[in-house]
Coordinates of C-alpha atoms and ligand atoms in Angstrom, one line a residue:
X1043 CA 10.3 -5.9 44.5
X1044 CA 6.5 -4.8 44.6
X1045 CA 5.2 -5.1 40.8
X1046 CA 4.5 -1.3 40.5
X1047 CA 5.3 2.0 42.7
X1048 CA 4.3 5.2 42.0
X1049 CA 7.8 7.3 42.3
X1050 CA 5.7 10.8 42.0
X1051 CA 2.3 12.2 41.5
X1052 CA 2.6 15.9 39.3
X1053 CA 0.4 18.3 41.6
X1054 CA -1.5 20.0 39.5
X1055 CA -2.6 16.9 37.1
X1056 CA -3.3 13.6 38.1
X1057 CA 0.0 12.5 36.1
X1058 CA 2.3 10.5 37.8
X1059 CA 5.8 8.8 37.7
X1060 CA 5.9 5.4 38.3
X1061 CA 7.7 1.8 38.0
X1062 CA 7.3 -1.6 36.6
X1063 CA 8.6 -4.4 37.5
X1064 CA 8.7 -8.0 36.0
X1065 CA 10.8 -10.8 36.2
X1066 CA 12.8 -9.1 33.3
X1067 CA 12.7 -5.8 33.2
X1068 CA 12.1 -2.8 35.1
X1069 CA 10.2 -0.3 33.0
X1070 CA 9.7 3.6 34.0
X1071 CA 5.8 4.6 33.8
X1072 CA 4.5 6.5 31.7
X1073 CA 5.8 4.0 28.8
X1074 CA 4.4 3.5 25.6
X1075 CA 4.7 0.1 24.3
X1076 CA 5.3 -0.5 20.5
X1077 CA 2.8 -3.3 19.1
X1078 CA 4.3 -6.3 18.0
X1079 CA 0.8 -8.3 16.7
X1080 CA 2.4 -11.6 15.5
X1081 CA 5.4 -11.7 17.2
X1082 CA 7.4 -8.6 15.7
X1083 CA 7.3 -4.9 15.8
X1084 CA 6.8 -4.1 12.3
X1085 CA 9.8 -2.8 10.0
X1086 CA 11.6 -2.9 13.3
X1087 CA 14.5 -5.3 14.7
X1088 CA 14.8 -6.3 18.0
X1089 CA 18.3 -5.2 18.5
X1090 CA 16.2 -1.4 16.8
X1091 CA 13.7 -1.9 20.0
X1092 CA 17.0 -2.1 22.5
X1093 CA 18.7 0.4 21.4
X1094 CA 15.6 2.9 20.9
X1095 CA 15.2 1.5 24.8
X1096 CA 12.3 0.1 25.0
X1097 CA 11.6 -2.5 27.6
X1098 CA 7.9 -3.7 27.0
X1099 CA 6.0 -4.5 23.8
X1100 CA 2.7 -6.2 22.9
X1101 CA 2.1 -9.4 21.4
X1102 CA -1.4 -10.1 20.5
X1103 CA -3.1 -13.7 21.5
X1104 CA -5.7 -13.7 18.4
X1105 CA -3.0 -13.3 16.0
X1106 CA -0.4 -15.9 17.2
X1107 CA -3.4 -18.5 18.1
X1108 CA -4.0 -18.5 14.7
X1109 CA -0.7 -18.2 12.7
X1110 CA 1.6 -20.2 13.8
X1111 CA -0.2 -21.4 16.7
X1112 CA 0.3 -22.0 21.1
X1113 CA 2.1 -24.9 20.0
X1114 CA 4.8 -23.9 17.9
X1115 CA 5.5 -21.0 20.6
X1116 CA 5.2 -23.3 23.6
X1117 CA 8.0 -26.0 21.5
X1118 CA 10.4 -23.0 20.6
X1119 CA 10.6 -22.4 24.6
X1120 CA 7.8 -19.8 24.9
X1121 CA 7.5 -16.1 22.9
X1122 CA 10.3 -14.5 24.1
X1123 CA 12.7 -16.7 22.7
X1124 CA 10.6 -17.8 19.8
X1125 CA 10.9 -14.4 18.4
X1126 CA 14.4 -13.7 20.1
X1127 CA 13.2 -10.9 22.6
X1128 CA 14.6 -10.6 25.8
X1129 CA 12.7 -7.9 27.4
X1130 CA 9.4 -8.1 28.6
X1131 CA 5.8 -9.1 26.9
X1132 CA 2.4 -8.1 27.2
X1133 CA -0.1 -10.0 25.4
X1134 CA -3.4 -8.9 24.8
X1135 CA -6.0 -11.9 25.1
X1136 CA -7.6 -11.1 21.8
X1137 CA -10.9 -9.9 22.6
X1138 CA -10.6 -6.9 21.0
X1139 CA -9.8 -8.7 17.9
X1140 CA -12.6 -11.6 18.0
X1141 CA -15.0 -8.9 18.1
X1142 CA -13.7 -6.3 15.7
X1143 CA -11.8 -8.7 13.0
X1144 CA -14.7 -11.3 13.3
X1145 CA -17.8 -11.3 11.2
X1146 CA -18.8 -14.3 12.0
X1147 CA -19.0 -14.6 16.0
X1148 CA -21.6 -15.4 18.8
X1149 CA -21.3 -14.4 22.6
X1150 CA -22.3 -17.0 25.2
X1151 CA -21.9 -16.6 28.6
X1152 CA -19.3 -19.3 28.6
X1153 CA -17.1 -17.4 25.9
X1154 CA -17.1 -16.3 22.4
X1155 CA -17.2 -18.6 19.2
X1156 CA -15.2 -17.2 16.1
X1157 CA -14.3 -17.6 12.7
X1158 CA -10.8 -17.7 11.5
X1159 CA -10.0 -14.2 9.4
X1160 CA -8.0 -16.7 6.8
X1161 CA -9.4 -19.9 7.1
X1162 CA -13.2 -19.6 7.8
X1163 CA -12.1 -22.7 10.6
X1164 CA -14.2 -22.1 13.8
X1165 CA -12.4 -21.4 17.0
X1166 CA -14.3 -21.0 20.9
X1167 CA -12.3 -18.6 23.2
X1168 CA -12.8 -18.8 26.9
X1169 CA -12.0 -17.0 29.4
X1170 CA -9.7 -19.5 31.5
X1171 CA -8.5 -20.8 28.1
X1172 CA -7.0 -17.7 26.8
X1173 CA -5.3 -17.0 30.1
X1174 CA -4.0 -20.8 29.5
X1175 CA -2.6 -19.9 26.4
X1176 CA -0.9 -16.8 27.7
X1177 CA 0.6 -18.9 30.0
X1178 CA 1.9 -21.4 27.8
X1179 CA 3.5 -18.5 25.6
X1180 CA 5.1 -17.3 29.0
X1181 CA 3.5 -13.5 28.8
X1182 CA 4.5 -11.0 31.3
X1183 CA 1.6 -9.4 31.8
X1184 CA -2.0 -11.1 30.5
X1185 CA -5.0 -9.5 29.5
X1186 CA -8.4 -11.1 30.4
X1187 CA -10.8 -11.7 27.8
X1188 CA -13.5 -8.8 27.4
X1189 CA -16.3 -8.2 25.6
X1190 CA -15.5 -5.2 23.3
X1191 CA -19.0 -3.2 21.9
X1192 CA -19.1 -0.7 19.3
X1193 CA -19.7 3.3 20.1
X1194 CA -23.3 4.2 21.1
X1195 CA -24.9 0.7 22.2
X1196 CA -27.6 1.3 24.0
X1197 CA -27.7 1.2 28.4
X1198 CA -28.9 -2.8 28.4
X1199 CA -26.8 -4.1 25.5
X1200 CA -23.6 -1.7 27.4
X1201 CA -24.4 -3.3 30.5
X1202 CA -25.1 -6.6 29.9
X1203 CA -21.6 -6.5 28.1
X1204 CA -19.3 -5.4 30.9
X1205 CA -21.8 -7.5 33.5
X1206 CA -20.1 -10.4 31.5
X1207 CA -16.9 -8.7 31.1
X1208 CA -17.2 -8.7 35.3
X1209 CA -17.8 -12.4 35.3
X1210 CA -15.0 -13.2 32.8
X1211 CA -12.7 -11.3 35.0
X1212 CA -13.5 -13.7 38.1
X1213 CA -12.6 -16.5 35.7
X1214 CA -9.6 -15.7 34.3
X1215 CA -8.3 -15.2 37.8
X1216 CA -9.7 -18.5 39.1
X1217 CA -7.9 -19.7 36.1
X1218 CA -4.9 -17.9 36.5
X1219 CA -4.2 -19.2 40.5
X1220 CA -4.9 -23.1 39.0
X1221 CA -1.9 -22.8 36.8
X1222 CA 1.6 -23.4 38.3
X1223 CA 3.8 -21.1 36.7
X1224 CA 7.8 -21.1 36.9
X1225 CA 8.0 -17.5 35.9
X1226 CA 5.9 -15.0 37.3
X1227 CA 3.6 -13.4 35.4
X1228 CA 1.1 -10.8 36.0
X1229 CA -2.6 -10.2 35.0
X1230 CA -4.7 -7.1 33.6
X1231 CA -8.5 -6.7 34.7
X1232 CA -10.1 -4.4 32.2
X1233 CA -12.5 -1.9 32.5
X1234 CA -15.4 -2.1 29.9
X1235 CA -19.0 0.6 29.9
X1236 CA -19.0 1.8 27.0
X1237 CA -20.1 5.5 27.3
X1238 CA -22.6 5.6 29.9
X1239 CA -20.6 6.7 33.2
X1240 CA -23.1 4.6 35.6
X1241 CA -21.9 1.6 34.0
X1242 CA -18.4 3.0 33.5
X1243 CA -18.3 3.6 37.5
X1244 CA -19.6 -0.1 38.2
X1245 CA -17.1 -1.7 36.1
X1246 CA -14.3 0.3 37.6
X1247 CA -14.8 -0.1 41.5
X1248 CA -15.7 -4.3 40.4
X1249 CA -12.6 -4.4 39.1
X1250 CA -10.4 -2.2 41.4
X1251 CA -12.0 -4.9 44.3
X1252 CA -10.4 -7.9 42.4
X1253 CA -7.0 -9.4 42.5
X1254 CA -5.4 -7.5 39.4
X1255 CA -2.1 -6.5 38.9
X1256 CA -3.2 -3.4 36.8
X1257 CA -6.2 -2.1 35.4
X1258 CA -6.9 -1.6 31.9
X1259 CA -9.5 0.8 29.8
X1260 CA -10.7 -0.6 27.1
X1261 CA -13.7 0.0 25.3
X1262 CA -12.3 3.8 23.8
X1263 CA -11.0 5.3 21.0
X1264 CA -13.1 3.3 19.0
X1265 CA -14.7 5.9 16.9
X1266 CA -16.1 8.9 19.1
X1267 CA -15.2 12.6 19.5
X1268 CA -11.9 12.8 21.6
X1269 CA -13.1 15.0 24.0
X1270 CA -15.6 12.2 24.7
X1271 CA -13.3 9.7 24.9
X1272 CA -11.3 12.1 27.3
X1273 CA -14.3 12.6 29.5
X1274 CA -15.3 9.4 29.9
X1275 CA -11.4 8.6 30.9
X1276 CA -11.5 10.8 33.3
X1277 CA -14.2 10.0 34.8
X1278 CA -13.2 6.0 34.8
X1279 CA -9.6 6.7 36.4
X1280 CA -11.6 8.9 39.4
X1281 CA -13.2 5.7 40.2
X1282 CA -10.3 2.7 39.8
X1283 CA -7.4 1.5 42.1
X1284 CA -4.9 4.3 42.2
X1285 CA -2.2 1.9 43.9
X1286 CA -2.3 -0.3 40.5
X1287 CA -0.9 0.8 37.2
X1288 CA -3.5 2.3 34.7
X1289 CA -3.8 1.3 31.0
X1290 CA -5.2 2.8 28.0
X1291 CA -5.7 0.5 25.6
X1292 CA -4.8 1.9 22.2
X1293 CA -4.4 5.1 22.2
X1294 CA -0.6 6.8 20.3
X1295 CA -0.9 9.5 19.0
X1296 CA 1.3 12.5 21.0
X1297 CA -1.4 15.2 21.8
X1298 CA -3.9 12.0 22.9
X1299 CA -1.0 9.9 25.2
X1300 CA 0.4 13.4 26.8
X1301 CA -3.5 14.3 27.5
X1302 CA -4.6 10.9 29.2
X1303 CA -1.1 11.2 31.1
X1304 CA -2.3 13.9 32.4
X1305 CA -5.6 12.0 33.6
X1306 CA -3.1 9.0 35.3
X1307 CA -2.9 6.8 32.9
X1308 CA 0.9 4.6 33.2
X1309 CA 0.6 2.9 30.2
X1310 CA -0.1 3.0 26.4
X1311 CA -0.1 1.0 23.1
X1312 CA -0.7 1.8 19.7
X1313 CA -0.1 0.1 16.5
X1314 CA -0.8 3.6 14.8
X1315 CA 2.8 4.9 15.1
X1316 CA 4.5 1.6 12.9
X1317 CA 1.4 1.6 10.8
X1318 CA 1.7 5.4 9.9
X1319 CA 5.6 4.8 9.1
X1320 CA 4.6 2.6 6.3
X1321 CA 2.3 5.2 4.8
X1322 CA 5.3 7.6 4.4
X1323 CA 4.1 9.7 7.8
X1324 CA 6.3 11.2 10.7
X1325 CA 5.9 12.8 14.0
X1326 CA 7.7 15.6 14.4
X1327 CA 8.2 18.6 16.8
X1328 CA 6.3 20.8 14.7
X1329 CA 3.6 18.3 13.7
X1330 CA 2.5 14.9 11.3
X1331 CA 4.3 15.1 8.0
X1332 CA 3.8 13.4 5.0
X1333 CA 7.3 12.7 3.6
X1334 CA 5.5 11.9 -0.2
X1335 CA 4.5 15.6 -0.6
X1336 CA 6.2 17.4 -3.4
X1337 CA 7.5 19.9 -1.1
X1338 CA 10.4 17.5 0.5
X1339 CA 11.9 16.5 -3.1
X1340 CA 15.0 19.3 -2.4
X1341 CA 14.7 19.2 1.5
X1342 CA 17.8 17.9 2.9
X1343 CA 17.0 18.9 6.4
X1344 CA 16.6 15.7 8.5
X1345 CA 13.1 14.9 9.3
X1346 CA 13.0 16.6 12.5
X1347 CA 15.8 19.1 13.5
X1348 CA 15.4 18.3 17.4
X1349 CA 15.7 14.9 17.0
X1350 CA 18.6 12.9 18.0
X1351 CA 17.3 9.4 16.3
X1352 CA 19.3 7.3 13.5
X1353 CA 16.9 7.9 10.9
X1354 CA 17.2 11.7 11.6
X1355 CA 21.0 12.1 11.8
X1356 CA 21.8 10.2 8.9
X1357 CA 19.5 11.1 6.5
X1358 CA 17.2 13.4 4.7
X1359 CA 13.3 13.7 3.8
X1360 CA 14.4 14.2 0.4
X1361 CA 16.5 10.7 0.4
X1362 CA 13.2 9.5 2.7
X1363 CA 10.7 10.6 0.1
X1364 CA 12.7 8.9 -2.4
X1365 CA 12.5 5.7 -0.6
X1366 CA 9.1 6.3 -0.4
X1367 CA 8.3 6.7 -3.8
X1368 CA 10.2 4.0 -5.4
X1369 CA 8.6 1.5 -2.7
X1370 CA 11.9 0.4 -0.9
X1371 CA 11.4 -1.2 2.3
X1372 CA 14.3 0.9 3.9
X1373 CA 11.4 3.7 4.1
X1374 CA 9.5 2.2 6.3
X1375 CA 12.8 1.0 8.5
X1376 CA 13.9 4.1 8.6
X1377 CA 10.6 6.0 9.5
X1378 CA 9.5 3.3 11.7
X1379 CA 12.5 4.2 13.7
X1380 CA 11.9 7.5 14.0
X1381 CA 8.6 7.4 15.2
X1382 CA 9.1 4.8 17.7
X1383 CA 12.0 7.2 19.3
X1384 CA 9.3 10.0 18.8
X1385 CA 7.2 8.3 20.9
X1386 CA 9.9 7.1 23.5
X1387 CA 11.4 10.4 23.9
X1388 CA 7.7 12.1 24.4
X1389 CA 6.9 10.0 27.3
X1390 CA 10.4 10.4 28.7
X1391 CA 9.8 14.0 28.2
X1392 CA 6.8 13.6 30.5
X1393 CA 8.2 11.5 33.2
X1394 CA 11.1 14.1 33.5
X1395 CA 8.8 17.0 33.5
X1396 CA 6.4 15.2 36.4
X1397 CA 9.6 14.6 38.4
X1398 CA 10.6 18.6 37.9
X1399 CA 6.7 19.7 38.5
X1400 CA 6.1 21.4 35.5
X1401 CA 4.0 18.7 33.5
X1402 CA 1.2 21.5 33.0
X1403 CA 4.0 23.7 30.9
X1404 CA 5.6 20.7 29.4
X1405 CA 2.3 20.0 27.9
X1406 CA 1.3 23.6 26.6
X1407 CA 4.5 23.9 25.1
X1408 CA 4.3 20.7 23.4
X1409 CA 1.0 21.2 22.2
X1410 CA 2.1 24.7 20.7
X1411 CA 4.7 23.4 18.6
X1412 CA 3.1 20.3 17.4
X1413 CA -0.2 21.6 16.4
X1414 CA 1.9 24.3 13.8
X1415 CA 0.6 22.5 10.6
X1416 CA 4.6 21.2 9.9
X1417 CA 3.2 20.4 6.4
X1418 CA 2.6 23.7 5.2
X1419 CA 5.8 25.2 7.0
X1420 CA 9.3 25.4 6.4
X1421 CA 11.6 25.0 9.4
Ligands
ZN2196 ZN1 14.1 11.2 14.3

């Protein structure tokens, strides 16, 4: 079966419905893939991940290169059944990470040296060895190694970046076509340019012209207005492959995913939605929550009224601030599942409402709802 299909295109949007598939799964597009950084989603169980219905998470090279290392992975029989995960795996090559966990690091055109974030040790990515290692962990989709700059470099530093970005891209697929794999696997070219739509443009028809399996934007949400960030997506996905599935590269929260949908954009991480779990917050119908506010001590309405998740019909925000405030780990457990489903059930939401053609309302009425301030309201 062809590796993705676009199923049907909302007429009024650029949003589309579309499908995945690997050698183990088949995954319906839009999807939002929980982020599972060192080999688990966090607070979250596998047999949680099935049953919420997801098909796809991240793993992230950086992280497992350091702790416990390719080895280790490669010995167990690879990641999936290192970490006991059936479904399928995308791993991002860690690029992202060299250059925003890193200090210490130098760019050559060769590859990027680094320094460990818990040892100090030195380490040299390339960009044929990272799609090695990806390889070795038997990854279901790999992500080439980028070079990630910070919000408003100037236009030579910005294009001198995703000129070697470009030239890392032709590597890791000359590297990828020397390696004899016995599972297929698929590879991610990634669109860099920082803010300057010229460069932006360049990188995305170079890209589109290679031999990727998908396209990925990277290089937002990393610190600028979202209406920038929305422009500048926009404009990216007008010039890319539309045959290919589209990638936003971090990017979770509800009004952000349901707005780049709308733009064409297939697929999403975010590690935002576990991460906020373990601060005591929810997404709900009516908005972000904080279950630790004093208002939720005798509220024993389920976190979100319309939602059909475990965490929501067993229990109450006044039992989940409790949890929260005495520091038990169920809290996070129990919010983490919530907010996967959340998520899940959003983009669900959105494939159905492309398929009925009414994404624009879908969207409006979402957006009503969710931006009612749920703290300050009782429903
Ligand atoms: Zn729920």
């Amino acid at each position: 079966m062809k590796f993705f299909k676009v199923l049907k295109k909302d007429l009024k949007t650029n949003a589309r419905v579309g499908r995945l598939v690997t050698s183990r799964s088949i995954i319906l597009t839009p999807v939002f893939m929980p982020v599972g950084t060192k080999g688990t989603v966090k607070a979250a169980k596998v047999e949680d991940l099935y049953e919420l219905g997801f098909k796809i998470i991240l793993g992230n090279l950086y992280h497992l290169y350091l702790q416990p290392g390719i080895e280790v992975i490669e010995k167990a029989g690879g990641l999936h059944r290192f970490i006991n995960w059936k479904e399928s795996i995308l791993t991002d090559s860690g690029g992202y990470q060299v250059f925003s966990l890193s200090k210490i690091r130098r760019v050559y055109d060769e590859g990027v040296e680094f320094k460990s974030i818990t040892d100090g040790s030195s380490h040299f990515f390339t960009p044929s060895s990272v799609i090695e290692m990806q390889c070795r962990i038997g990854s279901d989709i790999m992500m080439v190694l980028d070079e990630c700059i910070s919000f408003n470099k100037d236009y030579q530093y910005t294009l001198s970046a995703a000129q070697r970005t470009l030239k890392w891209a032709r590597l890791s697929l000359e590297a990828k076509k020397s390696i004899s794999l016995t599972r297929d696997s698929k590879i991610f070219g990634i669109v860099q340019g920082g803010f300057i739509k010229e460069i932006r443009k360049y990188c995305a028809e170079s890209i589109s012209q290679m031999d990727f399996d998908g396209i990925a934007i990277g290089g937002l949400s990393v610190g600028e207005e979202r209406a920038l960030t929305m422009e500048i997506l926009d404009f990216t996905l007008n010039h890319v492959d539309r045959e290919k599935p589209s990638y936003f590269m971090g990017l979770g929260d509800p009004l952000g995913v349901l707005e780049a949908i709308s733009y064409g954009i297939d697929m999403f991480d975010c590690a935002m939605p576990t991460r906020i779990s373990r601060n005591g917050s929810a997404f709900t119908t009516y908005g972000k929550i904080n279950i630790k506010k004093s208002i939720y001590t005798y509220d024993y309405n389920p976190l979100d009224e319309k939602c059909d998740c475990y965490t929501c019909k067993n229990y109450s925000r006044s039992y989940l601030k409790h949890l929260y405030k005495s520091k038990e780990i169920l809290s996070s457990i129990l919010l983490t599942i919530h907010n996967l489903y959340f998520l899940n059930k959003l983009v669900e939401n959105a494939r159905y409402a492309v398929m009925k053609g009414c994404y624009e309302e879908f969207v409006r009425n979402f957006k009503r709802n969710y931006t009612n301030n749920a703290d300050n309201k009782k429903h």
